[in-house]
PDB file of C-alpha atoms and ligand atoms in Angstrom:
ATOM      1  CA  MET A   1     223.259 106.160 136.156  1.00  0.00           C
ATOM      2  CA  ASP A   2     219.750 106.916 134.963  1.00  0.00           C
ATOM      3  CA  GLY A   3     216.645 104.763 134.670  1.00  0.00           C
ATOM      4  CA  ASN A   4     216.418 102.896 137.973  1.00  0.00           C
ATOM      5  CA  GLY A   5     212.840 104.045 138.528  1.00  0.00           C
ATOM      6  CA  ARG A   6     211.655 103.050 135.064  1.00  0.00           C
ATOM      7  CA  TRP A   7     213.433  99.703 135.324  1.00  0.00           C
ATOM      8  CA  ALA A   8     211.457  99.016 138.525  1.00  0.00           C
ATOM      9  CA  LYS A   9     208.175 100.304 137.119  1.00  0.00           C
ATOM     10  CA  ALA A  10     208.472  98.032 134.085  1.00  0.00           C
ATOM     11  CA  ARG A  11     208.622  95.114 136.524  1.00  0.00           C
ATOM     12  CA  GLY A  12     205.845  96.325 138.794  1.00  0.00           C
ATOM     13  CA  LEU A  13     208.376  96.883 141.590  1.00  0.00           C
ATOM     14  CA  PRO A  14     208.781  99.838 143.956  1.00  0.00           C
ATOM     15  CA  ARG A  15     211.331 102.430 142.831  1.00  0.00           C
ATOM     16  CA  ALA A  16     213.573 101.598 145.789  1.00  0.00           C
ATOM     17  CA  LEU A  17     214.159  98.133 144.319  1.00  0.00           C
ATOM     18  CA  GLY A  18     215.219  99.797 141.075  1.00  0.00           C
ATOM     19  CA  HIS A  19     217.830 101.738 143.001  1.00  0.00           C
ATOM     20  CA  LYS A  20     218.936  98.549 144.697  1.00  0.00           C
ATOM     21  CA  ALA A  21     219.379  96.876 141.312  1.00  0.00           C
ATOM     22  CA  GLY A  22     221.258 100.018 140.284  1.00  0.00           C
ATOM     23  CA  VAL A  23     223.774  99.413 143.051  1.00  0.00           C
ATOM     24  CA  ASP A  24     224.353  95.886 141.725  1.00  0.00           C
ATOM     25  CA  ALA A  25     225.040  97.373 138.289  1.00  0.00           C
ATOM     26  CA  LEU A  26     227.408  99.885 139.878  1.00  0.00           C
ATOM     27  CA  ARG A  27     229.315  97.129 141.644  1.00  0.00           C
ATOM     28  CA  ALA A  28     229.696  95.212 138.370  1.00  0.00           C
ATOM     29  CA  THR A  29     230.696  98.365 136.506  1.00  0.00           C
ATOM     30  CA  VAL A  30     233.445  99.257 138.974  1.00  0.00           C
ATOM     31  CA  GLU A  31     234.810  95.753 138.587  1.00  0.00           C
ATOM     32  CA  ALA A  32     234.581  95.988 134.796  1.00  0.00           C
ATOM     33  CA  ALA A  33     236.298  99.392 134.753  1.00  0.00           C
ATOM     34  CA  ARG A  34     239.120  97.965 136.816  1.00  0.00           C
ATOM     35  CA  ASP A  35     239.423  94.865 134.624  1.00  0.00           C
ATOM     36  CA  LEU A  36     239.447  97.004 131.477  1.00  0.00           C
ATOM     37  CA  GLY A  37     242.278  99.090 132.905  1.00  0.00           C
ATOM     38  CA  LEU A  38     240.454 102.405 133.247  1.00  0.00           C
ATOM     39  CA  SER A  39     242.203 104.796 135.613  1.00  0.00           C
ATOM     40  CA  HIS A  40     239.149 106.847 136.636  1.00  0.00           C
ATOM     41  CA  LEU A  41     235.432 106.232 136.858  1.00  0.00           C
ATOM     42  CA  THR A  42     233.001 108.925 137.996  1.00  0.00           C
ATOM     43  CA  VAL A  43     229.430 107.967 138.780  1.00  0.00           C
ATOM     44  CA  PHE A  44     226.551 110.376 139.262  1.00  0.00           C
ATOM     45  CA  SER A  45     224.703 108.873 142.180  1.00  0.00           C
ATOM     46  CA  PHE A  46     222.805 111.774 143.777  1.00  0.00           C
ATOM     47  CA  SER A  47     222.390 115.220 142.308  1.00  0.00           C
ATOM     48  CA  THR A  48     221.627 118.421 144.185  1.00  0.00           C
ATOM     49  CA  GLU A  49     218.375 118.428 142.208  1.00  0.00           C
ATOM     50  CA  ASN A  50     217.454 114.990 143.592  1.00  0.00           C
ATOM     51  CA  TRP A  51     216.474 116.731 146.868  1.00  0.00           C
ATOM     52  CA  ASN A  52     213.231 117.511 145.029  1.00  0.00           C
ATOM     53  CA  ARG A  53     212.189 113.849 145.258  1.00  0.00           C
ATOM     54  CA  PRO A  54     209.876 112.520 147.981  1.00  0.00           C
ATOM     55  CA  GLN A  55     211.626 112.124 151.344  1.00  0.00           C
ATOM     56  CA  SER A  56     211.026 108.350 151.315  1.00  0.00           C
ATOM     57  CA  GLU A  57     212.980 107.996 148.068  1.00  0.00           C
ATOM     58  CA  ILE A  58     215.776 110.251 149.335  1.00  0.00           C
ATOM     59  CA  ASP A  59     215.995 108.096 152.454  1.00  0.00           C
ATOM     60  CA  ALA A  60     216.185 104.947 150.318  1.00  0.00           C
ATOM     61  CA  LEU A  61     219.007 106.423 148.235  1.00  0.00           C
ATOM     62  CA  PHE A  62     220.952 107.449 151.338  1.00  0.00           C
ATOM     63  CA  ASP A  63     220.451 104.004 152.859  1.00  0.00           C
ATOM     64  CA  LEU A  64     221.853 102.467 149.700  1.00  0.00           C
ATOM     65  CA  LEU A  65     224.945 104.673 149.847  1.00  0.00           C
ATOM     66  CA  ARG A  66     225.445 103.627 153.459  1.00  0.00           C
ATOM     67  CA  MET A  67     225.025  99.987 152.519  1.00  0.00           C
ATOM     68  CA  PHE A  68     227.321 100.265 149.510  1.00  0.00           C
ATOM     69  CA  VAL A  69     230.134 101.793 151.556  1.00  0.00           C
ATOM     70  CA  ARG A  70     229.667  99.388 154.478  1.00  0.00           C
ATOM     71  CA  ARG A  71     229.394  96.266 152.374  1.00  0.00           C
ATOM     72  CA  ASP A  72     231.833  97.039 149.603  1.00  0.00           C
ATOM     73  CA  LEU A  73     234.587  99.107 151.180  1.00  0.00           C
ATOM     74  CA  ALA A  74     236.794  96.204 152.225  1.00  0.00           C
ATOM     75  CA  ARG A  75     236.644  94.554 148.810  1.00  0.00           C
ATOM     76  CA  LEU A  76     237.124  97.799 146.915  1.00  0.00           C
ATOM     77  CA  HIS A  77     240.141  98.555 149.082  1.00  0.00           C
ATOM     78  CA  LYS A  78     241.580  95.103 148.478  1.00  0.00           C
ATOM     79  CA  ASP A  79     241.029  95.598 144.733  1.00  0.00           C
ATOM     80  CA  GLY A  80     243.089  98.794 144.740  1.00  0.00           C
ATOM     81  CA  VAL A  81     240.178 101.191 144.275  1.00  0.00           C
ATOM     82  CA  ARG A  82     240.632 104.736 145.548  1.00  0.00           C
ATOM     83  CA  ILE A  83     237.303 106.279 146.539  1.00  0.00           C
ATOM     84  CA  ARG A  84     236.743 110.009 146.228  1.00  0.00           C
ATOM     85  CA  ILE A  85     233.525 111.906 146.850  1.00  0.00           C
ATOM     86  CA  ILE A  86     232.675 114.899 144.726  1.00  0.00           C
ATOM     87  CA  GLY A  87     229.818 117.105 145.814  1.00  0.00           C
ATOM     88  CA  SER A  88     228.641 119.415 148.526  1.00  0.00           C
ATOM     89  CA  ARG A  89     228.706 118.416 152.187  1.00  0.00           C
ATOM     90  CA  GLU A  90     225.748 120.692 152.821  1.00  0.00           C
ATOM     91  CA  GLY A  91     222.575 118.935 153.937  1.00  0.00           C
ATOM     92  CA  LEU A  92     224.280 115.572 154.507  1.00  0.00           C
ATOM     93  CA  SER A  93     223.936 113.919 157.899  1.00  0.00           C
ATOM     94  CA  GLU A  94     226.921 113.461 160.205  1.00  0.00           C
ATOM     95  CA  ASP A  95     226.836 109.685 159.886  1.00  0.00           C
ATOM     96  CA  ILE A  96     226.971 109.787 156.075  1.00  0.00           C
ATOM     97  CA  LEU A  97     229.826 112.289 156.173  1.00  0.00           C
ATOM     98  CA  ALA A  98     231.763 110.189 158.681  1.00  0.00           C
ATOM     99  CA  LEU A  99     231.183 107.041 156.638  1.00  0.00           C
ATOM    100  CA  VAL A 100     232.349 108.507 153.335  1.00  0.00           C
ATOM    101  CA  ASP A 101     235.261 110.349 154.960  1.00  0.00           C
ATOM    102  CA  ASP A 102     236.418 107.025 156.348  1.00  0.00           C
ATOM    103  CA  ALA A 103     236.104 105.362 152.914  1.00  0.00           C
ATOM    104  CA  VAL A 104     238.135 108.153 151.311  1.00  0.00           C
ATOM    105  CA  GLU A 105     240.784 108.005 154.044  1.00  0.00           C
ATOM    106  CA  THR A 106     241.033 104.196 154.003  1.00  0.00           C
ATOM    107  CA  THR A 107     241.524 104.000 150.249  1.00  0.00           C
ATOM    108  CA  LYS A 108     243.569 107.145 149.615  1.00  0.00           C
ATOM    109  CA  GLY A 109     246.766 105.234 148.849  1.00  0.00           C
ATOM    110  CA  ASN A 110     245.210 102.981 146.200  1.00  0.00           C
ATOM    111  CA  THR A 111     246.256 103.480 142.602  1.00  0.00           C
ATOM    112  CA  ARG A 112     244.518 100.932 140.418  1.00  0.00           C
ATOM    113  CA  LEU A 113     241.231 102.765 139.831  1.00  0.00           C
ATOM    114  CA  THR A 114     239.907 106.042 141.176  1.00  0.00           C
ATOM    115  CA  LEU A 115     236.168 105.862 141.787  1.00  0.00           C
ATOM    116  CA  ASN A 116     234.685 109.336 142.064  1.00  0.00           C
ATOM    117  CA  ILE A 117     231.246 109.152 143.589  1.00  0.00           C
ATOM    118  CA  ALA A 118     229.296 112.265 142.673  1.00  0.00           C
ATOM    119  CA  PHE A 119     227.011 112.526 145.648  1.00  0.00           C
ATOM    120  CA  ASN A 120     225.046 115.675 146.390  1.00  0.00           C
ATOM    121  CA  TYR A 121     226.737 116.907 143.229  1.00  0.00           C
ATOM    122  CA  GLY A 122     225.778 119.558 140.709  1.00  0.00           C
ATOM    123  CA  GLY A 123     228.053 121.003 138.047  1.00  0.00           C
ATOM    124  CA  ARG A 124     226.902 124.566 138.619  1.00  0.00           C
ATOM    125  CA  GLY A 125     227.262 124.206 142.381  1.00  0.00           C
ATOM    126  CA  GLU A 126     230.783 122.896 141.816  1.00  0.00           C
ATOM    127  CA  LEU A 127     231.610 126.038 139.823  1.00  0.00           C
ATOM    128  CA  VAL A 128     230.054 128.306 142.450  1.00  0.00           C
ATOM    129  CA  ALA A 129     232.173 126.671 145.173  1.00  0.00           C
ATOM    130  CA  ALA A 130     235.321 127.032 143.046  1.00  0.00           C
ATOM    131  CA  ILE A 131     234.597 130.673 142.207  1.00  0.00           C
ATOM    132  CA  ARG A 132     233.987 131.460 145.883  1.00  0.00           C
ATOM    133  CA  ASP A 133     237.343 129.907 146.841  1.00  0.00           C
ATOM    134  CA  ILE A 134     239.119 131.931 144.183  1.00  0.00           C
ATOM    135  CA  ALA A 135     237.247 135.115 145.125  1.00  0.00           C
ATOM    136  CA  ARG A 136     238.383 134.684 148.723  1.00  0.00           C
ATOM    137  CA  LEU A 137     242.011 134.717 147.560  1.00  0.00           C
ATOM    138  CA  VAL A 138     241.334 137.903 145.613  1.00  0.00           C
ATOM    139  CA  GLU A 139     239.523 139.431 148.600  1.00  0.00           C
ATOM    140  CA  ALA A 140     242.491 138.669 150.829  1.00  0.00           C
ATOM    141  CA  GLY A 141     244.788 140.366 148.352  1.00  0.00           C
ATOM    142  CA  ASN A 142     246.631 137.135 147.515  1.00  0.00           C
ATOM    143  CA  LEU A 143     245.551 136.934 143.904  1.00  0.00           C
ATOM    144  CA  LYS A 144     245.002 139.309 141.017  1.00  0.00           C
ATOM    145  CA  ALA A 145     241.944 138.808 138.815  1.00  0.00           C
ATOM    146  CA  ASP A 146     244.212 138.530 135.764  1.00  0.00           C
ATOM    147  CA  GLN A 147     245.989 135.556 137.330  1.00  0.00           C
ATOM    148  CA  ILE A 148     242.813 133.464 137.171  1.00  0.00           C
ATOM    149  CA  ASP A 149     243.093 131.025 134.307  1.00  0.00           C
ATOM    150  CA  GLU A 150     241.517 127.735 133.236  1.00  0.00           C
ATOM    151  CA  ALA A 151     244.082 125.615 135.073  1.00  0.00           C
ATOM    152  CA  MET A 152     243.342 127.470 138.304  1.00  0.00           C
ATOM    153  CA  ILE A 153     239.616 126.888 137.944  1.00  0.00           C
ATOM    154  CA  SER A 154     240.207 123.182 137.236  1.00  0.00           C
ATOM    155  CA  ARG A 155     242.355 122.986 140.364  1.00  0.00           C
ATOM    156  CA  SER A 156     239.596 124.584 142.423  1.00  0.00           C
ATOM    157  CA  LEU A 157     236.904 122.089 141.461  1.00  0.00           C
ATOM    158  CA  TRP A 158     235.817 119.043 143.474  1.00  0.00           C
ATOM    159  CA  THR A 159     237.251 116.990 140.586  1.00  0.00           C
ATOM    160  CA  ALA A 160     240.691 118.620 140.949  1.00  0.00           C
ATOM    161  CA  ASP A 161     242.335 115.244 141.624  1.00  0.00           C
ATOM    162  CA  SER A 162     241.094 113.690 138.394  1.00  0.00           C
ATOM    163  CA  PRO A 163     241.861 114.328 134.742  1.00  0.00           C
ATOM    164  CA  ASP A 164     239.044 115.650 132.562  1.00  0.00           C
ATOM    165  CA  PRO A 165     236.761 112.788 131.556  1.00  0.00           C
ATOM    166  CA  ASP A 166     237.297 111.402 128.053  1.00  0.00           C
ATOM    167  CA  LEU A 167     233.909 109.781 127.893  1.00  0.00           C
ATOM    168  CA  VAL A 168     230.558 110.510 129.505  1.00  0.00           C
ATOM    169  CA  ILE A 169     227.927 107.790 129.293  1.00  0.00           C
ATOM    170  CA  ARG A 170     224.289 108.409 130.105  1.00  0.00           C
ATOM    171  CA  THR A 171     221.831 105.576 130.268  1.00  0.00           C
ATOM    172  CA  SER A 172     218.014 105.536 129.988  1.00  0.00           C
ATOM    173  CA  GLY A 173     217.795 107.223 126.599  1.00  0.00           C
ATOM    174  CA  GLU A 174     217.661 110.788 127.944  1.00  0.00           C
ATOM    175  CA  LEU A 175     219.768 113.175 125.890  1.00  0.00           C
ATOM    176  CA  ARG A 176     220.898 115.624 128.558  1.00  0.00           C
ATOM    177  CA  LEU A 177     223.909 116.336 130.738  1.00  0.00           C
ATOM    178  CA  SER A 178     221.695 117.272 133.702  1.00  0.00           C
ATOM    179  CA  ASN A 179     224.364 119.372 135.389  1.00  0.00           C
ATOM    180  CA  PHE A 180     227.068 116.672 135.298  1.00  0.00           C
ATOM    181  CA  LEU A 181     230.766 117.661 135.035  1.00  0.00           C
ATOM    182  CA  LEU A 182     229.992 120.922 133.243  1.00  0.00           C
ATOM    183  CA  TRP A 183     233.532 122.280 133.329  1.00  0.00           C
ATOM    184  CA  SER A 184     235.712 119.191 133.197  1.00  0.00           C
ATOM    185  CA  GLY A 185     233.490 117.471 130.642  1.00  0.00           C
ATOM    186  CA  ALA A 186     233.843 120.302 128.119  1.00  0.00           C
ATOM    187  CA  TYR A 187     235.560 118.009 125.598  1.00  0.00           C
ATOM    188  CA  ALA A 188     234.234 114.661 126.720  1.00  0.00           C
ATOM    189  CA  GLU A 189     232.770 112.366 124.110  1.00  0.00           C
ATOM    190  CA  LEU A 190     229.098 111.837 124.951  1.00  0.00           C
ATOM    191  CA  ILE A 191     227.467 108.471 124.593  1.00  0.00           C
ATOM    192  CA  PHE A 192     223.777 108.016 125.256  1.00  0.00           C
ATOM    193  CA  MET A 193     222.622 104.439 125.688  1.00  0.00           C
ATOM    194  CA  ASP A 194     219.091 103.284 125.336  1.00  0.00           C
ATOM    195  CA  LEU A 195     218.972 101.050 128.373  1.00  0.00           C
ATOM    196  CA  TRP A 196     218.073 101.520 132.019  1.00  0.00           C
ATOM    197  CA  TRP A 197     220.975 101.707 134.433  1.00  0.00           C
ATOM    198  CA  PRO A 198     220.244  98.395 136.234  1.00  0.00           C
ATOM    199  CA  ASP A 199     220.680  96.670 132.842  1.00  0.00           C
ATOM    200  CA  PHE A 200     224.123  98.192 132.302  1.00  0.00           C
ATOM    201  CA  THR A 201     226.805  95.476 132.179  1.00  0.00           C
ATOM    202  CA  LYS A 202     230.466  95.026 131.413  1.00  0.00           C
ATOM    203  CA  GLU A 203     229.420  94.486 127.780  1.00  0.00           C
ATOM    204  CA  SER A 204     227.639  97.860 127.815  1.00  0.00           C
ATOM    205  CA  LEU A 205     230.812  99.520 129.038  1.00  0.00           C
ATOM    206  CA  GLU A 206     232.878  97.744 126.390  1.00  0.00           C
ATOM    207  CA  LYS A 207     230.406  98.823 123.727  1.00  0.00           C
ATOM    208  CA  ALA A 208     230.649 102.449 124.846  1.00  0.00           C
ATOM    209  CA  ILE A 209     234.454 102.304 124.876  1.00  0.00           C
ATOM    210  CA  ASP A 210     234.453 100.788 121.377  1.00  0.00           C
ATOM    211  CA  ALA A 211     232.258 103.618 120.123  1.00  0.00           C
ATOM    212  CA  PHE A 212     234.542 106.105 121.890  1.00  0.00           C
ATOM    213  CA  ARG A 213     237.579 104.649 120.121  1.00  0.00           C
ATOM    214  CA  ARG A 214     235.945 105.248 116.748  1.00  0.00           C
ATOM    215  CA  ARG A 215     235.333 108.924 117.495  1.00  0.00           C
ATOM    216  CA  ASP A 216     237.602 111.479 115.879  1.00  0.00           C
ATOM    217  CA  ARG A 217     238.712 113.832 118.655  1.00  0.00           C
ATOM    218  CA  ARG A 218     240.031 117.149 117.378  1.00  0.00           C
ATOM    219  CA  PHE A 219     239.649 119.443 120.416  1.00  0.00           C
ATOM    220  CA  GLY A 220     238.767 122.315 118.102  1.00  0.00           C
ATOM    221  CA  GLY A 221     241.762 121.681 115.845  1.00  0.00           C
ATOM    222  CA  LEU A 222     241.858 119.859 112.523  1.00  0.00           C
ATOM    223  CA  GLY A 223     242.975 116.488 113.873  1.00  0.00           C
ATOM    224  CA  ALA A 224     245.703 114.217 112.579  1.00  0.00           C
TER     225      ALA A 224
HETATM  226  C1  IPE B 301     218.781 107.076 138.571  1.00  0.00           C
HETATM  227  O1  IPE B 301     217.533 106.519 138.375  1.00  0.00           O
HETATM  228  C2  IPE B 301     219.188 107.118 140.019  1.00  0.00           C
HETATM  229  C3  IPE B 301     219.220 108.452 140.631  1.00  0.00           C
HETATM  230  C4  IPE B 301     218.980 109.597 140.045  1.00  0.00           C
HETATM  231  C5  IPE B 301     219.536 108.497 142.041  1.00  0.00           C
HETATM  232  P1  IPE B 301     216.221 107.407 138.422  1.00  0.00           P
HETATM  233  O2  IPE B 301     215.702 107.386 139.790  1.00  0.00           O
HETATM  234  O3  IPE B 301     216.482 108.765 137.850  1.00  0.00           O
HETATM  235  O4  IPE B 301     215.251 106.582 137.477  1.00  0.00           O
HETATM  236  P2  IPE B 301     214.154 107.132 136.487  1.00  0.00           P
HETATM  237  O5  IPE B 301     214.789 108.233 135.675  1.00  0.00           O
HETATM  238  O6  IPE B 301     213.036 107.629 137.332  1.00  0.00           O
HETATM  239  O7  IPE B 301     213.784 105.959 135.651  1.00  0.00           O
HETATM  240 MG1   MG B 302     216.131 109.753 136.114  1.00  0.00          MG
END
């Protein structure tokens, strides 16, 4: 979800208002994903690298997460959305952790759409955490190095509950993954859209899915 800051700047608004507009786009996108019958939606909302931003902006982003969970949880739950958080718990305040834990717990039985919120997330950090967990099993003598395979690594990731993403969309015109879903996105189709995240709509999502449908996915083979 990239481009909130530039969206605000283009309007002469403070960056925080760009992030606020970004939350509106997120709300609409979750609804659109559900209406379009998607089973999983993963949004990159705060990266481990975002700690490098000024404290005032970090505070604004955390406030928005708080507000999103507080304001939207009941409706998301009613709409059958299961909320999962992927990311590190390190550096997050107790109140944020309690709030998101409650959202995850409340919605855990929902099956219509899984919304993975990547918060305090980094793809390399995710791999480090997974490798540490696996190394601990080896250290304890419960696992042989040769038993480590791709499925085991997938199962050890924060995204273990979700299938690999088919499609990764990045807005704002930047052509980078920026540490997003490095392992699970290995075969994802990448779509880069030249619009700022607050301008992303249901039509944008439909457009991306249309483009995805026209892609020829061969997974290294020769295809059909
Ligand atoms: C995306 O918008 C939101 C987050 C990374 C939290 P940006 O804040 O990256 O907006 P730009 O890239 O400065 O326009
Ligand atoms: Mg950005």
